[in-house]
Coordinates of C-alpha atoms in Angstrom, one line a residue:
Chain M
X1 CA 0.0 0.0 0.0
X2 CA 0.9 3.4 -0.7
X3 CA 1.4 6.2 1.4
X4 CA -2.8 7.6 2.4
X5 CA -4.3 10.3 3.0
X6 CA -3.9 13.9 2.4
X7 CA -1.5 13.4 -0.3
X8 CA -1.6 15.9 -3.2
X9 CA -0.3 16.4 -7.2
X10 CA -0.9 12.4 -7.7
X11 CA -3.0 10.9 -9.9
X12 CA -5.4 7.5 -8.9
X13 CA -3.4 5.7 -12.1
X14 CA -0.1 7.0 -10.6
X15 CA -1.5 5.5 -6.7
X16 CA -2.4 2.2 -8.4
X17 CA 0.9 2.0 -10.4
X18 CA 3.0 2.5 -6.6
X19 CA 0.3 0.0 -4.9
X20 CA 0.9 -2.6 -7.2
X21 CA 4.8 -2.3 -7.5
X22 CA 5.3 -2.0 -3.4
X23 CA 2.8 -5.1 -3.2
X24 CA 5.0 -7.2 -5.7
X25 CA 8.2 -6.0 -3.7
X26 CA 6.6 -6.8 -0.5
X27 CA 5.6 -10.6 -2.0
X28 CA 8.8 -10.6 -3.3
X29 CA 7.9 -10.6 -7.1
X30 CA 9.5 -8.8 -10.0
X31 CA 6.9 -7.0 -11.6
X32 CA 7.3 -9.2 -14.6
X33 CA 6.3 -12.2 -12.7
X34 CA 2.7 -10.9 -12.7
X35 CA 0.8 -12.4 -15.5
X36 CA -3.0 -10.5 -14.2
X37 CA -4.4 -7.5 -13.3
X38 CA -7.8 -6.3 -11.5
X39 CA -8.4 -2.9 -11.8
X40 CA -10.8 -0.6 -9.6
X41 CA -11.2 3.2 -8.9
X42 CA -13.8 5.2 -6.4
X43 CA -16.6 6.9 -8.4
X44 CA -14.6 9.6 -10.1
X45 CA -12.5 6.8 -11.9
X46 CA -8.9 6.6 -13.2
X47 CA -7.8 3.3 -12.7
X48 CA -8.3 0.8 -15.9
X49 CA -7.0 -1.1 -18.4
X50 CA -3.7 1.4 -18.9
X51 CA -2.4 0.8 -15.9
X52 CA -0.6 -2.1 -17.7
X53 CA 1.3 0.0 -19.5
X54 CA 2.1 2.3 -16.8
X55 CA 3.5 -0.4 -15.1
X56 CA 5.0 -2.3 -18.8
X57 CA 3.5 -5.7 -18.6
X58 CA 3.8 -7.5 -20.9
X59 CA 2.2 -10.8 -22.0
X60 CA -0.6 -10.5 -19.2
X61 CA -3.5 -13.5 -19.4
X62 CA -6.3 -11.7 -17.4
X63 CA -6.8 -8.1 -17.8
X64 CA -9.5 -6.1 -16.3
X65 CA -11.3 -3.7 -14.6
X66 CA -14.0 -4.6 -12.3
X67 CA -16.7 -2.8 -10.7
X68 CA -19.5 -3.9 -7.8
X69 CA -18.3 -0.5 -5.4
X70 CA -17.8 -1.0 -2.0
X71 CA -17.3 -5.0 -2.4
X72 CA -15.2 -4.6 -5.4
X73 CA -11.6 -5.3 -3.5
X74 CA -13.3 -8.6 -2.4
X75 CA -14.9 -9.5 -5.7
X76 CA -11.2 -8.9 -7.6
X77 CA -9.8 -11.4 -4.6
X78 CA -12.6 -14.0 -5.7
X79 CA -11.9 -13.6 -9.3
X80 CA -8.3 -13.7 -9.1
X81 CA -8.7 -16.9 -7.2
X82 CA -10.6 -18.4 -9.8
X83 CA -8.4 -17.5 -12.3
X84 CA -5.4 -18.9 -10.3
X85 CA -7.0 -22.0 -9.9
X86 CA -8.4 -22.3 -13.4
X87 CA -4.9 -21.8 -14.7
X88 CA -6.0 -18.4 -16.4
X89 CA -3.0 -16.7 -14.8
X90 CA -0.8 -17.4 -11.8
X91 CA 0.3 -14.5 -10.2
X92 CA -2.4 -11.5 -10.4
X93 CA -2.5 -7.8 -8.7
X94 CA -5.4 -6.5 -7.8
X95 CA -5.5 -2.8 -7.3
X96 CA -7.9 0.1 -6.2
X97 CA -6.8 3.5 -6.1
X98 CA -8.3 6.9 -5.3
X99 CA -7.4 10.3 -5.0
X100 CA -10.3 12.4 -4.9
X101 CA -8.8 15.0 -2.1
X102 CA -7.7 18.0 -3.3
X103 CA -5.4 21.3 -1.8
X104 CA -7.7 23.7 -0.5
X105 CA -11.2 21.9 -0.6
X106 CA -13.1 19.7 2.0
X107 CA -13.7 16.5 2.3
X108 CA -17.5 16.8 1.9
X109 CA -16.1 18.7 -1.2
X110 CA -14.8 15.9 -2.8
X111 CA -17.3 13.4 -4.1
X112 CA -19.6 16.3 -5.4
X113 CA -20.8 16.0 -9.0
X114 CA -21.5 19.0 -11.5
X115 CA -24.5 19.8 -11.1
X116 CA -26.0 18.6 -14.2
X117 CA -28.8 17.2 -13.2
X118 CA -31.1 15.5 -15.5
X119 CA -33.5 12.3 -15.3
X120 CA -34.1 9.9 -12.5
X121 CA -30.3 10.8 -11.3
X122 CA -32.1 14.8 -11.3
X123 CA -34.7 13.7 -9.6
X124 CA -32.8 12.1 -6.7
X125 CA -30.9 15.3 -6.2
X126 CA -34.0 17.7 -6.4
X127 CA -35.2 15.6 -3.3
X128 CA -32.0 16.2 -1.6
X129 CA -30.2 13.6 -2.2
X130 CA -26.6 14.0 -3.4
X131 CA -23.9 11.3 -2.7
X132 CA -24.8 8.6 -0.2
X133 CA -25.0 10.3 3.1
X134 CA -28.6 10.4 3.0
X135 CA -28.9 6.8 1.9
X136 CA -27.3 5.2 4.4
X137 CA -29.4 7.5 6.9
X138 CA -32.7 6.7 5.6
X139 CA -31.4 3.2 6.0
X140 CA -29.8 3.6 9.5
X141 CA -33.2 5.1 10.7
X142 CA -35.2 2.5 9.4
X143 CA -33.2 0.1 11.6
X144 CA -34.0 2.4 14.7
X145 CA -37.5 2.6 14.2
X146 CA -37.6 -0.5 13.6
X147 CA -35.2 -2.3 16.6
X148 CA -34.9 0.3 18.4
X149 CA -31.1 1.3 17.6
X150 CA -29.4 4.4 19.1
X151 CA -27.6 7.0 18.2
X152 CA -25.2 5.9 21.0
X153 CA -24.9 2.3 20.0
X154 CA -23.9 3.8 17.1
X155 CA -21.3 6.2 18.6
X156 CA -19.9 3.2 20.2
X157 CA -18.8 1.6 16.9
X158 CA -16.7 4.8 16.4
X159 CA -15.2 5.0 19.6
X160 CA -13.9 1.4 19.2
X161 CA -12.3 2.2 15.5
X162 CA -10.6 5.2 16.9
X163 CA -9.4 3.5 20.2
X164 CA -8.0 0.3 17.5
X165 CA -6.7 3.6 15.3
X166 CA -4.5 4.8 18.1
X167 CA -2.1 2.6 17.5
X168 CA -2.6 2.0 13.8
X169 CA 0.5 4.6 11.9
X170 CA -1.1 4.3 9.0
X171 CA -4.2 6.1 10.4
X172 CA -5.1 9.2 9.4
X173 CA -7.3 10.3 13.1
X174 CA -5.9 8.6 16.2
X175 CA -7.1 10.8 19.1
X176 CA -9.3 9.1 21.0
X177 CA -12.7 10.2 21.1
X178 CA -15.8 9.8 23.7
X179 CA -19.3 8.6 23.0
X180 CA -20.2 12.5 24.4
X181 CA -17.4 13.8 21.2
X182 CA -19.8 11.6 18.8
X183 CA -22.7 13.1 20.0
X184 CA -21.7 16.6 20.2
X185 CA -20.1 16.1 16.0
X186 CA -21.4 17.8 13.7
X187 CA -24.9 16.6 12.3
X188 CA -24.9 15.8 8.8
X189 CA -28.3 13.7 7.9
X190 CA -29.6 12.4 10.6
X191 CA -29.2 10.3 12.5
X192 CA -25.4 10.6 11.5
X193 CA -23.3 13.3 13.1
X194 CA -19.9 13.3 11.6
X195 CA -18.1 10.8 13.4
X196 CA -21.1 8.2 12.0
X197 CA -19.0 8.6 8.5
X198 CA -16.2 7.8 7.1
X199 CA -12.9 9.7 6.1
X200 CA -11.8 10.5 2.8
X201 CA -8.3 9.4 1.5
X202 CA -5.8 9.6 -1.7
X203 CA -3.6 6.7 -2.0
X204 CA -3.6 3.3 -3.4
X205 CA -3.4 -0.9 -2.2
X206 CA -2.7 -3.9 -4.7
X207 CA -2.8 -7.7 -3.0
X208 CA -0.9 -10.0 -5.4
X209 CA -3.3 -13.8 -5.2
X210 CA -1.4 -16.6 -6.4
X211 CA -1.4 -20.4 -6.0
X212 CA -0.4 -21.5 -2.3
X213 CA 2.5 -23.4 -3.8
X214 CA 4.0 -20.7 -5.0
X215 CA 2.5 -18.6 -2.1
X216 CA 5.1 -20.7 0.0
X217 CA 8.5 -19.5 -1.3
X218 CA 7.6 -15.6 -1.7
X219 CA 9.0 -13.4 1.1
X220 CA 5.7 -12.9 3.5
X221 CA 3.9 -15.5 5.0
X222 CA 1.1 -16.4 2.7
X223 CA -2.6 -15.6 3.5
X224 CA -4.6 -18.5 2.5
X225 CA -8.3 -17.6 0.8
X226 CA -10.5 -20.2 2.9
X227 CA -13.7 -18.7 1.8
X228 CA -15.6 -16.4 -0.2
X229 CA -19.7 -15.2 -1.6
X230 CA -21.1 -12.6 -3.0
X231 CA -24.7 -11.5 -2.4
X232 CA -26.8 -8.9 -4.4
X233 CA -29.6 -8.1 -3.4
X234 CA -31.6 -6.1 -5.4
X235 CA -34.3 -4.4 -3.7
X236 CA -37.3 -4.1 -5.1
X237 CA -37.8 -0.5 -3.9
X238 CA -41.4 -1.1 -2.9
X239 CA -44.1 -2.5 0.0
X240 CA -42.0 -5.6 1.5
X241 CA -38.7 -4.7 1.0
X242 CA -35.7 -5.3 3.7
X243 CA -33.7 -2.3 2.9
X244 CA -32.2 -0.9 5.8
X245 CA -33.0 -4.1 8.2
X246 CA -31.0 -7.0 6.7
X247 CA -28.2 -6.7 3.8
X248 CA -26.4 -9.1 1.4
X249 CA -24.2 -10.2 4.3
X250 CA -26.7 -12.4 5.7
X251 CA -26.3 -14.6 2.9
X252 CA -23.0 -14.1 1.7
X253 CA -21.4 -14.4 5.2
X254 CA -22.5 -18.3 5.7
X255 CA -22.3 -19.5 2.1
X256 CA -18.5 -17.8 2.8
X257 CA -17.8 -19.7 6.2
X258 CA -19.5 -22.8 4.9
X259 CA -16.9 -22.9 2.2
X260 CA -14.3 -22.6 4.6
X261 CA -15.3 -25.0 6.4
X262 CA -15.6 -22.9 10.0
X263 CA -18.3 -22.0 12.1
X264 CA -18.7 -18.3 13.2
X265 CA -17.5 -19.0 16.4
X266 CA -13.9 -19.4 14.6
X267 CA -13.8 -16.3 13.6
X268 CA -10.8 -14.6 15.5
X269 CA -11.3 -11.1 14.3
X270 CA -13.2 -9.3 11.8
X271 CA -12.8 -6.4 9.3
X272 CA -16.0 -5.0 8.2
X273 CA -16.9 -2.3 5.6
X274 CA -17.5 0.5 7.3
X275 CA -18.4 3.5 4.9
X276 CA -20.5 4.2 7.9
X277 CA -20.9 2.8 11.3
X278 CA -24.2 1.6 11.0
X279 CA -22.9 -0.4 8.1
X280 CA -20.9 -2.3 10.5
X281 CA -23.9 -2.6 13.0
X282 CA -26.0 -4.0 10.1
X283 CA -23.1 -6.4 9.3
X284 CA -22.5 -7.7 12.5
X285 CA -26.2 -8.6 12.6
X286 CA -26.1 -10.4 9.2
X287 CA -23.3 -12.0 9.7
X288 CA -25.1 -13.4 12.9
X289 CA -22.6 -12.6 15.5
X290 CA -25.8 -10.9 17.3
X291 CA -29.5 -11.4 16.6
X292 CA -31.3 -9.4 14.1
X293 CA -32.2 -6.4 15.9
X294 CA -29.7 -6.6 18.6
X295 CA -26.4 -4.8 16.9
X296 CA -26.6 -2.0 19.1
X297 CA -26.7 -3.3 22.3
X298 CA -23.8 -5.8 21.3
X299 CA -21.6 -2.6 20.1
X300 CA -22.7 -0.6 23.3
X301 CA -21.3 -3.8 24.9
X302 CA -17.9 -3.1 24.2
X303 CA -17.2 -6.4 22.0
X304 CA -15.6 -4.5 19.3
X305 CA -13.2 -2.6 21.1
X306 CA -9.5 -3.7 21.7
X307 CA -9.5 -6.3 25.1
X308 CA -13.3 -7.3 23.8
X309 CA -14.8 -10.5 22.4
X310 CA -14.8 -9.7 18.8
X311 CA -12.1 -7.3 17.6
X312 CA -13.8 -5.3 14.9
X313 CA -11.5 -3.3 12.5
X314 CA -8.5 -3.3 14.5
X315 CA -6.7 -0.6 12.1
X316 CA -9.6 1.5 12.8
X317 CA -11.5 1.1 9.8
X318 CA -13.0 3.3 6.8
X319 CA -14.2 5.7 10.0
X320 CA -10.5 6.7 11.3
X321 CA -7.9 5.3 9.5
X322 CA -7.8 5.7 5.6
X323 CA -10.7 5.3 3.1
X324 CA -10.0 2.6 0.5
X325 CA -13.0 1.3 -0.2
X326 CA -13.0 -2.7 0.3
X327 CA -9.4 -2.7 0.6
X328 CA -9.5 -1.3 4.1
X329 CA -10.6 -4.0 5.2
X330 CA -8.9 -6.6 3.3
X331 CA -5.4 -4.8 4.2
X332 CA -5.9 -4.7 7.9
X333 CA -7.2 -8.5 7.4
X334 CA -4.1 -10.0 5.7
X335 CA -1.6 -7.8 8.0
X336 CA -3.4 -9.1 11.0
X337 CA -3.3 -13.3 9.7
X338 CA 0.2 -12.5 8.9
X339 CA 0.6 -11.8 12.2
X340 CA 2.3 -8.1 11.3
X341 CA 0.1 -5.8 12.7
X342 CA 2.5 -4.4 15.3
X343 CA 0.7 -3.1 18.4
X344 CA -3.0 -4.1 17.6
X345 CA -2.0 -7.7 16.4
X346 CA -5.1 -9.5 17.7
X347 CA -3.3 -12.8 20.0
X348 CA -5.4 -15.0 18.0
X349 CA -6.3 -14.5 13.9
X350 CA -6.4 -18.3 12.8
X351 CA -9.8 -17.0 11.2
X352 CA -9.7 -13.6 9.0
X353 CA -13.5 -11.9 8.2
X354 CA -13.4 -9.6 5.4
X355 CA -17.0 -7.5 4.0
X356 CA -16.9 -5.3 1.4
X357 CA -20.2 -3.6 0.7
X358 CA -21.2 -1.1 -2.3
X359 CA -24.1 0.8 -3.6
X360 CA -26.3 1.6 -0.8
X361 CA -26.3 -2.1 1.1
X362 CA -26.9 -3.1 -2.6
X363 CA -23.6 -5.1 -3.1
X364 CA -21.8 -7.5 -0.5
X365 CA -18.9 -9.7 -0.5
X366 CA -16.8 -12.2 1.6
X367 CA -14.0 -13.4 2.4
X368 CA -12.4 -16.0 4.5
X369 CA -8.5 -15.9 4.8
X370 CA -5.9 -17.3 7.4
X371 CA -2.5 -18.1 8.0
X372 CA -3.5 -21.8 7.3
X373 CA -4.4 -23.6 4.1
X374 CA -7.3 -25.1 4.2
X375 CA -8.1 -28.1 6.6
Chain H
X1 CA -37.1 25.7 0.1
X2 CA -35.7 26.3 -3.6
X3 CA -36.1 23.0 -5.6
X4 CA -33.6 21.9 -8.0
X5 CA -33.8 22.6 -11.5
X6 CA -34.1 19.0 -13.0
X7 CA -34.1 18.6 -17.0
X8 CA -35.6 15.6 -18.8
X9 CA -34.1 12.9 -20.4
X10 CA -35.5 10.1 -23.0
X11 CA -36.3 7.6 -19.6
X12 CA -38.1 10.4 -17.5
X13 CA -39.8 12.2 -20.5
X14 CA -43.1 10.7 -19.8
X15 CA -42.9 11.0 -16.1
X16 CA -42.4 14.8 -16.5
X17 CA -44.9 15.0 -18.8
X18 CA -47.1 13.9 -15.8
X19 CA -45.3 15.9 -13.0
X20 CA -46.2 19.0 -15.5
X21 CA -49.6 18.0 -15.3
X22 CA -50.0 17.3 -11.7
X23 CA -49.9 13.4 -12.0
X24 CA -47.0 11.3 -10.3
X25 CA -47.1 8.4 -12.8
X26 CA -45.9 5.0 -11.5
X27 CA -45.3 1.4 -13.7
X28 CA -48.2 -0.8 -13.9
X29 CA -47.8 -4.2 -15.4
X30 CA -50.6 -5.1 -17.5
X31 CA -49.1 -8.8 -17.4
X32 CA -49.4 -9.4 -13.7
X33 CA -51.0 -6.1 -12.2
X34 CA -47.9 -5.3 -10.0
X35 CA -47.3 -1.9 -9.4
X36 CA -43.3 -0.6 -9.6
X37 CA -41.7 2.7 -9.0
X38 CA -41.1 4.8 -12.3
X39 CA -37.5 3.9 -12.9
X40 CA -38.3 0.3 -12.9
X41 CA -39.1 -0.2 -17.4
X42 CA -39.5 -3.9 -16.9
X43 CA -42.0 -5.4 -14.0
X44 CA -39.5 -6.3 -11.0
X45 CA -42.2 -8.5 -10.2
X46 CA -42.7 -11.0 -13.1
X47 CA -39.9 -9.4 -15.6
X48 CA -42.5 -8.4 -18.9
X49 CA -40.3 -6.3 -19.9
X50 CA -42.3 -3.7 -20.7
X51 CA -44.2 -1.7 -17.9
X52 CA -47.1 0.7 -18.3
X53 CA -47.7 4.3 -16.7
X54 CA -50.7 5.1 -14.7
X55 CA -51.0 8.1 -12.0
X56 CA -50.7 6.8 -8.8
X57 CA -53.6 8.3 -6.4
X58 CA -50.7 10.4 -4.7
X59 CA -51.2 9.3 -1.3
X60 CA -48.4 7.5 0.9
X61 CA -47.0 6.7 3.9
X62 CA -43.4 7.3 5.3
X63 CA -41.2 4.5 6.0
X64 CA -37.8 6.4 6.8
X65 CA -36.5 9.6 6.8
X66 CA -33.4 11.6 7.2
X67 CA -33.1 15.5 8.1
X68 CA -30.1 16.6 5.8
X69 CA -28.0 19.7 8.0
X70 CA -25.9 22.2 5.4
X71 CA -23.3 24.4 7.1
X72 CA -23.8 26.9 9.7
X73 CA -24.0 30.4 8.1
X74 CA -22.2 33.5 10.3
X75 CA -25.4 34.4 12.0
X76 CA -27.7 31.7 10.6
X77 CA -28.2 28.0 11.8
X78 CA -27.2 25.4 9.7
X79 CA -30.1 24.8 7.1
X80 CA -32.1 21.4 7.7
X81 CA -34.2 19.8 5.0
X82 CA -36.4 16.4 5.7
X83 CA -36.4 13.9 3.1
X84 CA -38.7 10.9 3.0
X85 CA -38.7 7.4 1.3
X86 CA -42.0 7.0 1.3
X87 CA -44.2 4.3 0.0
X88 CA -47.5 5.0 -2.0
X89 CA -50.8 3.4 -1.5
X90 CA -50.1 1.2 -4.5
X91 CA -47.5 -0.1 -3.1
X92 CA -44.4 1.0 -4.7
X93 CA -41.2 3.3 -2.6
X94 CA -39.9 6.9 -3.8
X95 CA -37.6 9.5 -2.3
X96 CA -38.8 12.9 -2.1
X97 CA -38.5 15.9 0.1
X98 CA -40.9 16.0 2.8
X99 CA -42.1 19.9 3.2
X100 CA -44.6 21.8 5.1
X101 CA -42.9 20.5 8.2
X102 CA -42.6 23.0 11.2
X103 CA -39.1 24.1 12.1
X104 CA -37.8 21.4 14.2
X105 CA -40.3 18.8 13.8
X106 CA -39.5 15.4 12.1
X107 CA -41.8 12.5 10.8
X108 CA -42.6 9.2 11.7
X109 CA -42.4 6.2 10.3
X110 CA -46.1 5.4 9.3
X111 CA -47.0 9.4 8.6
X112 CA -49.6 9.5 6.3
X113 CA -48.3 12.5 3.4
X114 CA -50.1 13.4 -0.1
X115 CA -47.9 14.2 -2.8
X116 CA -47.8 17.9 -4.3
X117 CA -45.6 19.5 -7.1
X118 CA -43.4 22.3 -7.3
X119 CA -42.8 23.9 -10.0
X120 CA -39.2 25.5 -10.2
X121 CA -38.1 28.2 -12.9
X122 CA -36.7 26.7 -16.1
X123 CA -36.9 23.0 -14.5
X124 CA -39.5 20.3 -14.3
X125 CA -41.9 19.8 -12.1
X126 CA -41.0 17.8 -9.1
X127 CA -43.1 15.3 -7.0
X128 CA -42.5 16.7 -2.9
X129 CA -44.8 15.3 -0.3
X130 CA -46.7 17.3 2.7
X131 CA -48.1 16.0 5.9
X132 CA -51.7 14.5 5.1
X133 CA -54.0 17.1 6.6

């Protein structure tokens, strides 16, 4: 991974192009080992099918650039996987890089659109709706009113990240904060005040997936891919539908630990997308480390936080330490089974969970990884 | 609160065309007699793929909403406006600002609204929803 956050005069081809060179010096690879490449950007774009030549491969078997948002980074790993095994290619990057911060404009700045707005896209915005702040609130709200969730629980989910942060260097916010500093954060749509969303970075990270054979002789101990779904759900934006109350995760997260062949008591430590904190509520519940309704109380609980019986995106997460779509989770996961995650290694991480989620709770993938191959 | 202006294109042409005359047109499937919001150009629920309009009788009830803050001016609080996803009597879900509010007050999940239009300079008409009298 490259260098995050508030880094300036850099393009997202230029982030990917660093990513995926320090990633194949980090496995040990010459660049012209890699025979594949998965591409991804964040909504403004910049990373495809020219980042070959950026980099000069030559003779590549898989080229592409893939797209399903939020649970792209895990989709890419699945893909790559398949490709591995299929004999497609052997050695293949997959990158996502983003740099949509610029000198002198905010953060909230940074994902706005011209203002051209026509159609159904129009429409959205003449309701109010720009970007996916409101979204995720209509959705987060829906959980309240219908569960009971509070704004605390929620605050709770933050506090953990940031306390796991403090000791993350790659973090861009390590203070630690207070359920009270959550509350008294700035409201943006409610029921999120600031410190419900999630930080905006520049900067790029490539994972190199290969077969375990040759996994076994590179220079870092190889993570092993135990498991993995997808789930799209496709809600039918009418009378009856879930949105809001149960997301992809519900089925991708057992189809995913069924393949691995453990149980979700195995699971030593999880890295969930967190584009917001209620996404990690909603997640928890799905994945069915609480019952369905009862993700609040189990964050309030103090599960998530370091010294508690889940550790829950020990490098602090989308919320406080750098915002690369699914590949914040899926770095923190394969420096934590490698056992290299320095002052917040977890004791135990035999068991990786990785989410990625995209779209509004629309997209959802999983992965299972560890520092063993498969049983 | 100023509304948007929102231009037309070929997939919202005949839903404008309504807005302009007062109507919020929905999809109705004359295969299976489903109802679908007006993005939706095939039936969600039995995949004809093509879906007819008809106006929707306007009333609905809220099933979420969110109160979006803008920026704290010098001397002025921070702007608030409530948007709703609401879901029509016929069944299908659309998000729309939810006016006529009182400063400070919020919906409820349940809230009966009507639908209303607004019709901003140089722009479309625009479905908004008001608290059911």
């Amino acid at each position: 991974m490259t260098d995050m956050g508030k880094i300036y005069g850099r393009s997202p081809a230029g982030f990917a192009a660093d990513a995926v060179r320090r990633a194949a010096d980090d496995a040990g690879l010459a660049l012209a080992d890699l025979d594949g490449l998965l591409t991804s950007s964040g909504v403004l774009g910049g990373v495809g099918l020219d980042l070959q030549k950026d980099l000069g491969l030559k003779d590549l078997r898989l080229l592409s650039e893939v797209q399903a948002y939020g649970s792209t980074a895990g989709a890419m790993v699945q893909y790559a996987s398949m490709a591995v095994r299929s004999g497609l290619a052997e050695a293949v990057a997959c990158v996502f890089a983003d740099a949509p911060l610029k000198e002198k404009t905010s953060s909230g700045a940074a994902y706005a659109r011209a203002a051209g707005a026509s159609g159904w896209r129009g429409l959205m915005a003449a309701a109010g709706i720009m970007g996916a702040n409101p979204l995720y609130a209509l959705a987060a709200r829906r959980h309240m009113d219908t569960y009971g969730t509070t704004s605390e629980q929620l605050a709770h989910i933050a506090v953990a990240q940031r306390a796991w942060a403090a000791t993350n260097p790659r973090a861009q916010l390590r203070d630690p904060i207070t359920v009270d500093d959550h509350q008294a954060s700035r409201m943006i749509a409610e029921p999120f005040h600031l410190l419900d969303c999630c930080l905006v970075t520049n900067g790029g990270i490539a994972v190199i997936v290969t077969t375990a054979e040759r996994a076994a002789h590179l220079r870092r101990p190889p993570v092993h891919l135990l498991g993995w779904a997808q789930s799209h759900p496709g809600y039918p934006m009418h009378q009856g539908s879930d949105f809001g109350l149960v997301s992809g995760a519900a089925q991708a997260g057992p189809a995913a630990l069924k393949m691995a062949g453990v149980s979700l008591g195995d699971v030593d430590v999880a890295e969930l997308y967190d584009c917001y904190t209620f996404t990690v509520l909603l997640t928890l519940e799905d994945y069915g480390f609480c019952a369905k309704g009862e993700g609040g109380s189990f964050a309030a609980s103090g599960a998530l936080a370091p010294g508690g019986s889940l550790p829950v995106n020990t490098g602090g997460g989308q919320l406080s330490s750098y915002y690369m779509w699914g590949m914040t989770p899926l770095s923190e996961a394969v420096l934590q089974a490698r056992g290299e995650a320095g002052e917040r290694q977890v004791p135990r991480h035999d068991v990786v969970l990785v989410s990625g989620n995209g779209g509004i709770l629309d997209h959802h993938s999983t992965l299972v990884l560890s520092p063993h191959p498969h049983a | 609160m100023t509304t948007l202006v929102v231009r037309r294109d070929a997939a919202t042409e005949k839903f404008f065309d309504g807005t302009a005359r007062g109507e919020l047109l929905i999809r109705h499937c004359t295969a299976c007699g489903a109802h679908a919001a007006p993005q939706f150009e095939a039936c969600p629920a039995c995949q004809e793929p093509t879906a007819a309009w008809v106006p929707a009788a306007g009333t609905a009830t809220v099933i979420s909403w969110t109160a979006i803050h803008g920026r704290p001016g010098d001397d002025a609080p921070a702007p608030q406006r409530v948007v709703a996803l609401v879901e029509l009597a016929e069944g299908p879900w659309l998000y729309a600002a939810l006016n006529g509010l009182r400063a400070g007050e919020r919906p409820w999940p349940g809230m009966s609204v009507n639908v209303a239009f607004e019709h901003p300079e140089g722009g479309e008409a625009i479905p908004v929803f008001l608290p059911a009298a």
